[in-house]
mmCIF file of C-alpha atoms and ligand atoms in Angstrom:
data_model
loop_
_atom_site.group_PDB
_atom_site.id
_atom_site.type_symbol
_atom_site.label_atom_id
_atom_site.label_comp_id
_atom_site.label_asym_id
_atom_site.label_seq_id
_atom_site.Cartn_x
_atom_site.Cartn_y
_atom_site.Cartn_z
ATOM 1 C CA UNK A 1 -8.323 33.695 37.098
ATOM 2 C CA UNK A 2 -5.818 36.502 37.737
ATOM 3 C CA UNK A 3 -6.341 38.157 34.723
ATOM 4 C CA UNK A 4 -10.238 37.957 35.298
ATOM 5 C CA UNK A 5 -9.480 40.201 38.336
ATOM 6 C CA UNK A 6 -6.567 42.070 37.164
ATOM 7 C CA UNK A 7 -8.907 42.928 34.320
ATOM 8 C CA UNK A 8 -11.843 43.441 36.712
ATOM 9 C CA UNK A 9 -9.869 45.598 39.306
ATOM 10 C CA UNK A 10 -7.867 48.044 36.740
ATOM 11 C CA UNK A 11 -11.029 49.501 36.377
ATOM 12 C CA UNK A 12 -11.811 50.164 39.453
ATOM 13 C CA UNK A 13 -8.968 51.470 41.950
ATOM 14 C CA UNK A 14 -11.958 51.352 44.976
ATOM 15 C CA UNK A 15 -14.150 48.567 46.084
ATOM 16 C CA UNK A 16 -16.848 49.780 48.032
ATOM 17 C CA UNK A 17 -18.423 47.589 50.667
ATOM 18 C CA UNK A 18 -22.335 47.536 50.647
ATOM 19 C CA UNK A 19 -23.972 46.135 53.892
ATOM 20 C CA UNK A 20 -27.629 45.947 54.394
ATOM 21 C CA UNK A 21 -30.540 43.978 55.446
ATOM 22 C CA UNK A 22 -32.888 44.762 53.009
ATOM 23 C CA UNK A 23 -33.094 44.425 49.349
ATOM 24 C CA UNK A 24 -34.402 47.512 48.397
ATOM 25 C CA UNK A 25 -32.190 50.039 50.765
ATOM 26 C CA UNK A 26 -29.162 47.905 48.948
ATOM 27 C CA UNK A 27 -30.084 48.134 45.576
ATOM 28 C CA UNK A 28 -30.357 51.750 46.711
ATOM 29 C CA UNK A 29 -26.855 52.121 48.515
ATOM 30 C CA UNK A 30 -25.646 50.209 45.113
ATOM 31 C CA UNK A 31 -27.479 52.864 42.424
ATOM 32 C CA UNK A 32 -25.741 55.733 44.861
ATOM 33 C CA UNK A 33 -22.448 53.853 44.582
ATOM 34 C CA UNK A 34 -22.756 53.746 40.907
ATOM 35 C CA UNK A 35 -24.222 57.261 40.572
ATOM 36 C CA UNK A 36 -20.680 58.224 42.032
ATOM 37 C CA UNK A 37 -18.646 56.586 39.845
ATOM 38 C CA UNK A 38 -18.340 52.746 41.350
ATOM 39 C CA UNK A 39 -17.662 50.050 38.708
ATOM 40 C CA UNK A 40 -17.259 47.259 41.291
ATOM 41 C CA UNK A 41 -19.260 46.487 44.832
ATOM 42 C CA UNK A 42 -18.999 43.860 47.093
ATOM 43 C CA UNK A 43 -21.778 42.868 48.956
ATOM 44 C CA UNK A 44 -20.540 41.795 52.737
ATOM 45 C CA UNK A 45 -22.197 38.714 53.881
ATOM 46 C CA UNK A 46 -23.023 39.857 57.457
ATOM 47 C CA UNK A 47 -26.874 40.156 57.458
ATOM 48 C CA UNK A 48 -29.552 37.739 57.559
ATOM 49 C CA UNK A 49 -30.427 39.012 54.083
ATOM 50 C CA UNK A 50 -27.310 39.646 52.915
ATOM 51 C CA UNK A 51 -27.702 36.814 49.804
ATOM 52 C CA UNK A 52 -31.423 38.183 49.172
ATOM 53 C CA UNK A 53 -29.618 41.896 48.844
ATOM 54 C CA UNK A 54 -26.571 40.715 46.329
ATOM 55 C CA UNK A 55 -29.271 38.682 44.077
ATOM 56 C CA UNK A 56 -31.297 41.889 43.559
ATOM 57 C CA UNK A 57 -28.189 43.981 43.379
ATOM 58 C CA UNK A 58 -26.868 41.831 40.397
ATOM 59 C CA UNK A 59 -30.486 41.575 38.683
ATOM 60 C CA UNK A 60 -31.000 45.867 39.145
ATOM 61 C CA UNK A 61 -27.570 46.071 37.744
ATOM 62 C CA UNK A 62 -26.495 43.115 35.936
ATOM 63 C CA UNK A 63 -23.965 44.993 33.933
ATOM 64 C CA UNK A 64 -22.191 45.742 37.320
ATOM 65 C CA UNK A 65 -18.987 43.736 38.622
ATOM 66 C CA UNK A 66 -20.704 42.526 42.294
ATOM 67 C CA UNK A 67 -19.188 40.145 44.365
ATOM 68 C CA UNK A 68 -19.314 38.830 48.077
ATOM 69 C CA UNK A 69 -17.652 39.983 50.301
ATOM 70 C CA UNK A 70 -16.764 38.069 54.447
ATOM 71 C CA UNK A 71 -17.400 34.355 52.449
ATOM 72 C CA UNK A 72 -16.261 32.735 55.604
ATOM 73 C CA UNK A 73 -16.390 29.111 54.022
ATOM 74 C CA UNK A 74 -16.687 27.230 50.667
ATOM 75 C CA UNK A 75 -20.344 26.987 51.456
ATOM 76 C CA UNK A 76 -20.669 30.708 51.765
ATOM 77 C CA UNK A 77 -18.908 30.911 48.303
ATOM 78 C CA UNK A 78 -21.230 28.601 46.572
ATOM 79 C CA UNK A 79 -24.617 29.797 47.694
ATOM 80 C CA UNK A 80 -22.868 33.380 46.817
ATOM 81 C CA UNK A 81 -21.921 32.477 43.345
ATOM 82 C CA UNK A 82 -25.677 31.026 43.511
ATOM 83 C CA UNK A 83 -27.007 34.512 44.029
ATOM 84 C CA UNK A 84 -24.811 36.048 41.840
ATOM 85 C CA UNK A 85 -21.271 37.011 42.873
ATOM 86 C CA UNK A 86 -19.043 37.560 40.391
ATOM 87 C CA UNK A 87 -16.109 37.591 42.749
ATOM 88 C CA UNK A 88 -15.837 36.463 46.184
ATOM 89 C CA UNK A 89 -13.479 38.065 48.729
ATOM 90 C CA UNK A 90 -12.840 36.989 52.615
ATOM 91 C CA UNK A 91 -11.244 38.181 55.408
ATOM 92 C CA UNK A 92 -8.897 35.825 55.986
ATOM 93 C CA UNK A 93 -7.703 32.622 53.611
ATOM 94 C CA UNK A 94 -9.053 29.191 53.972
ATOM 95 C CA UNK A 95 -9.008 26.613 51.667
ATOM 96 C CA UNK A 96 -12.674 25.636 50.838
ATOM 97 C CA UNK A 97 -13.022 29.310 50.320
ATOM 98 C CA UNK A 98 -10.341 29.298 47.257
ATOM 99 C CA UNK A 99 -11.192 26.165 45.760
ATOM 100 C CA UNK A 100 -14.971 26.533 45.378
ATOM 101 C CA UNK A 101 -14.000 29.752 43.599
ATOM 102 C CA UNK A 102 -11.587 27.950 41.322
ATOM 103 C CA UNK A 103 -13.908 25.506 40.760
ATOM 104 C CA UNK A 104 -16.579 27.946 39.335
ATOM 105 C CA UNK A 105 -13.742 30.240 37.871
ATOM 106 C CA UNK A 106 -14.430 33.140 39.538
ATOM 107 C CA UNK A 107 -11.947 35.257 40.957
ATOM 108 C CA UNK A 108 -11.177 35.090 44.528
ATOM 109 C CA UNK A 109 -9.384 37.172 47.297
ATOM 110 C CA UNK A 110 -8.621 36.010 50.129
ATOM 111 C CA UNK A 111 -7.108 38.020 53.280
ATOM 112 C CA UNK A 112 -4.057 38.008 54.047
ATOM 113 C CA UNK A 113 -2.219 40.089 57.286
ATOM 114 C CA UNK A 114 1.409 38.195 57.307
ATOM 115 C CA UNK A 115 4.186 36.596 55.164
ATOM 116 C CA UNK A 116 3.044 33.136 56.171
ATOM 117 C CA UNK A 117 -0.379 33.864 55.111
ATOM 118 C CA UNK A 118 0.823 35.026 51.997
ATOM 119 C CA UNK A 119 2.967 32.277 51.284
ATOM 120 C CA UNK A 120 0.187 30.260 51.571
ATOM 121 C CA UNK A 121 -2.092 31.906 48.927
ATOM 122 C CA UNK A 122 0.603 32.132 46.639
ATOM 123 C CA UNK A 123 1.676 28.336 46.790
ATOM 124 C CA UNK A 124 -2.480 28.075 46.285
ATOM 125 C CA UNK A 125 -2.052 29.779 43.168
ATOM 126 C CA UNK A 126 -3.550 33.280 43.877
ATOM 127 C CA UNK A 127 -1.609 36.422 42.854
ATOM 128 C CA UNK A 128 -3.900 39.107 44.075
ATOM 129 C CA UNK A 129 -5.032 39.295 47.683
ATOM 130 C CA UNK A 130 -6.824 41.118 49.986
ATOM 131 C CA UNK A 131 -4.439 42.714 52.929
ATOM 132 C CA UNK A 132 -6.703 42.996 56.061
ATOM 133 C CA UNK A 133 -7.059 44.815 58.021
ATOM 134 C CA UNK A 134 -4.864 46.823 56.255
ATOM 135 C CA UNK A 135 -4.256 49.550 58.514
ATOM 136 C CA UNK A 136 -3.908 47.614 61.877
ATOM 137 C CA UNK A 137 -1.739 45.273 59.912
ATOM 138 C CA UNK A 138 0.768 47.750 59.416
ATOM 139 C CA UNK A 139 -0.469 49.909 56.429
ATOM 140 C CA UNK A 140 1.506 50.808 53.994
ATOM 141 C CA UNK A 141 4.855 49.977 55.264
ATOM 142 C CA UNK A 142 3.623 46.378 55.790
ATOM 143 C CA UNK A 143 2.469 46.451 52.565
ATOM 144 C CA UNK A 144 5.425 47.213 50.807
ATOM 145 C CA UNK A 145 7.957 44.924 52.892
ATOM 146 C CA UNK A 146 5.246 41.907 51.445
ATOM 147 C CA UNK A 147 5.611 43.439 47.832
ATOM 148 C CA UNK A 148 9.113 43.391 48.000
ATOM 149 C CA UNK A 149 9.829 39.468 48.868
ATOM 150 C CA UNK A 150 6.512 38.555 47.286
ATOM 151 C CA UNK A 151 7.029 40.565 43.644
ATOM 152 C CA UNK A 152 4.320 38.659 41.739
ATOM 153 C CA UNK A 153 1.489 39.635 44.029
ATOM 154 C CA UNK A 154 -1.043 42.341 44.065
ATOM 155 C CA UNK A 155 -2.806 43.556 46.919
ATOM 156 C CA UNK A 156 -6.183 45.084 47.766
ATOM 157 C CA UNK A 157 -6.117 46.702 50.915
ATOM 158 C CA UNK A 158 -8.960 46.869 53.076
ATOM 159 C CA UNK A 159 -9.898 47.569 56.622
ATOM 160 C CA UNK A 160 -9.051 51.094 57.942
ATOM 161 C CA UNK A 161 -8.435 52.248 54.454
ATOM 162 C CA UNK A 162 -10.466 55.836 54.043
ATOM 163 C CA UNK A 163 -10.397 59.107 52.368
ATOM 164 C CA UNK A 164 -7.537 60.352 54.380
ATOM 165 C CA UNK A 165 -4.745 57.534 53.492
ATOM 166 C CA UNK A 166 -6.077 56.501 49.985
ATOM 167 C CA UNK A 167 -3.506 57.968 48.106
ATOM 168 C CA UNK A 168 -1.353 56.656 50.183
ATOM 169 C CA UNK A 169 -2.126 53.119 49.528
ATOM 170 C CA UNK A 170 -2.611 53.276 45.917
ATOM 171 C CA UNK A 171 0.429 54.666 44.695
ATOM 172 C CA UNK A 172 2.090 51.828 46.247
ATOM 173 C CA UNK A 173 2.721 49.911 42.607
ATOM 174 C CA UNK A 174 1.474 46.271 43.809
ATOM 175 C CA UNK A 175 -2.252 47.890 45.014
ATOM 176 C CA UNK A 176 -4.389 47.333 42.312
ATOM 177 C CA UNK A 177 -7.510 49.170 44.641
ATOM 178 C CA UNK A 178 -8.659 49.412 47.771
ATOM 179 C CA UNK A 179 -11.627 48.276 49.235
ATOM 180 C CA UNK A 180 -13.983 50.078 52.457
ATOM 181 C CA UNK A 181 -16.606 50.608 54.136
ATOM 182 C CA UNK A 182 -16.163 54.581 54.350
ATOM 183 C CA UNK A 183 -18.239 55.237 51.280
ATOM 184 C CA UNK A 184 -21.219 54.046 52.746
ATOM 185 C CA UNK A 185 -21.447 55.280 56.199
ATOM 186 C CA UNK A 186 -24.146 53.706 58.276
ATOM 187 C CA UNK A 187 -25.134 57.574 59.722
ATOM 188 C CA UNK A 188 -25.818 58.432 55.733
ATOM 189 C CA UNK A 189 -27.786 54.864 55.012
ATOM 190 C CA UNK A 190 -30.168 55.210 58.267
ATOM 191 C CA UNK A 191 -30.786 58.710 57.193
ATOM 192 C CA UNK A 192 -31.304 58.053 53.926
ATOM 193 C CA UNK A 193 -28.931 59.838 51.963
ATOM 194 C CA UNK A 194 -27.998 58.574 49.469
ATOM 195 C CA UNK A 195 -26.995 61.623 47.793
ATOM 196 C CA UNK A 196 -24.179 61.118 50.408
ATOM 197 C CA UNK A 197 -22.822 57.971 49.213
ATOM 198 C CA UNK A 198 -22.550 58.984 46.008
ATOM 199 C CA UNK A 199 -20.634 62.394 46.587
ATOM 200 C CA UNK A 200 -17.635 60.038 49.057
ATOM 201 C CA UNK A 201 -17.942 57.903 45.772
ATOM 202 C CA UNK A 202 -17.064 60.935 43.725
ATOM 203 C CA UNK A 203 -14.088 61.846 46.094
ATOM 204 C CA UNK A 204 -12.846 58.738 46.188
ATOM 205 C CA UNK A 205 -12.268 58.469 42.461
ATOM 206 C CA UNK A 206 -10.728 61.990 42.202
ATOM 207 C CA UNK A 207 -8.191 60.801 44.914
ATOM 208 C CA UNK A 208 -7.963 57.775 43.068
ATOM 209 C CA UNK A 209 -7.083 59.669 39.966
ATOM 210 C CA UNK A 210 -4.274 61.824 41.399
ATOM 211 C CA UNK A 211 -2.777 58.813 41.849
ATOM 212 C CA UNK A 212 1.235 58.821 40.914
HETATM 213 C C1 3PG B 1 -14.015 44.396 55.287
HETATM 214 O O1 3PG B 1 -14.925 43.612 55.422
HETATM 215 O O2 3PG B 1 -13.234 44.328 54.354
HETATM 216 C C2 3PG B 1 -13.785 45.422 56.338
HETATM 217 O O3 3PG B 1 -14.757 45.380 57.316
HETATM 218 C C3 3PG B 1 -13.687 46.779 55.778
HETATM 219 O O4 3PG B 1 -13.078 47.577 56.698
HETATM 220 P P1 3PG B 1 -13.498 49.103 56.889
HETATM 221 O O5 3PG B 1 -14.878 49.044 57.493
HETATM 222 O O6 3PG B 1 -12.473 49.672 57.822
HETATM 223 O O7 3PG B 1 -13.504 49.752 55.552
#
């Protein structure tokens, strides 16, 4: 499972979060996202038709990587893989979460913010993680203390990660991407432009691509 995201993620050094409550604006947001650049999105489960917008993001673009994103329980994950997701991610790391994942094979990262949590996802099996909110957390000097004790992990940051400290967190060697809300702005989606989204998409991958 791992290598599924390893695989999955090397392509694709940001995650862009996609929040809406209706299908159509979110196949929109996702068709700006991919205009940009995007190879992978992650729907965030925090609408009431937050399943009805990944389903119709994964059938307009079914070549696309899109998984869920704030699966708060293993029956979030299931009725996500249901509509879709090809990975699921949370914010924090719970057990039901992880092993409904495992159980349909699809990569999972769960968030982590401390040692302990780590610990725990790595006795769980899980090499790659999601370190939220990465910058209240401690950023990237939290980051790297983890990578150091924990060698075998890689790390998604996510949560306070923008244009302004990307670099930053990628050319840490154990972030494999980051993932964030800034390329969709709500201001940009409420205004319609999408034009918008998919010029902070084109930044971010130029950053991305200076990376060391
Ligand atoms: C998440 O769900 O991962 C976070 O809400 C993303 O945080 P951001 O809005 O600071 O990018």
């Amino acid at each position: 499972m791992t290598e599924k995201l390893s695989k999955l993620l090397s392509r694709a050094p940001v995650v862009p979060l996609v929040q809406s409550n209706d299908r159509n604006e979110a196949v929109a947001i996702a068709e700006a996202l991919l205009d940009g650049g995007m190879l992978v999105l992650e729907v965030v489960l925090r609408t009431d038709a937050a399943y009805e917008c990944l389903q119709a993001i994964t059938e307009a673009f079914p070549e696309v990587e899109v998984g869920a994103g704030t699966v708060l329980s293993g029956a979030h994950a299931e009725k996500a893989t249901a509509h879709g997701a090809k990975f699921i991610v949370s914010p924090g790391l719970h057990e039901s979460v992880v092993r409904v994942a495992q159980d349909n094979d699809i990569p999972v990262l769960p968030g982590i913010a401390t040692a302990t949590e780590l610990q725990q996802a790595w006795n769980m099996g899980l090499r790659i993680v999601k370190f939220f909110p990465a910058g209240l957390s401690g950023g990237p000097k939290m980051l790297k203390a983890l990578s150091s004790v924990f060698r075998d992990v890689a790390f998604m940051p996510t949560g306070g990660v923008n244009k302004d400290n990307l670099l930053e967190f990628l050319n840490i060697p154990s972030v494999v991407a980051c993932g964030g809300s800034w390329l969709t702005p709500k201001a940009a989606i409420e205004a319609q432009n999408f034009q918008a989204i998919e010029k902070l998409s084109c930044q971010a991958l130029e950053i991305a691509e200076s990376r060391g």
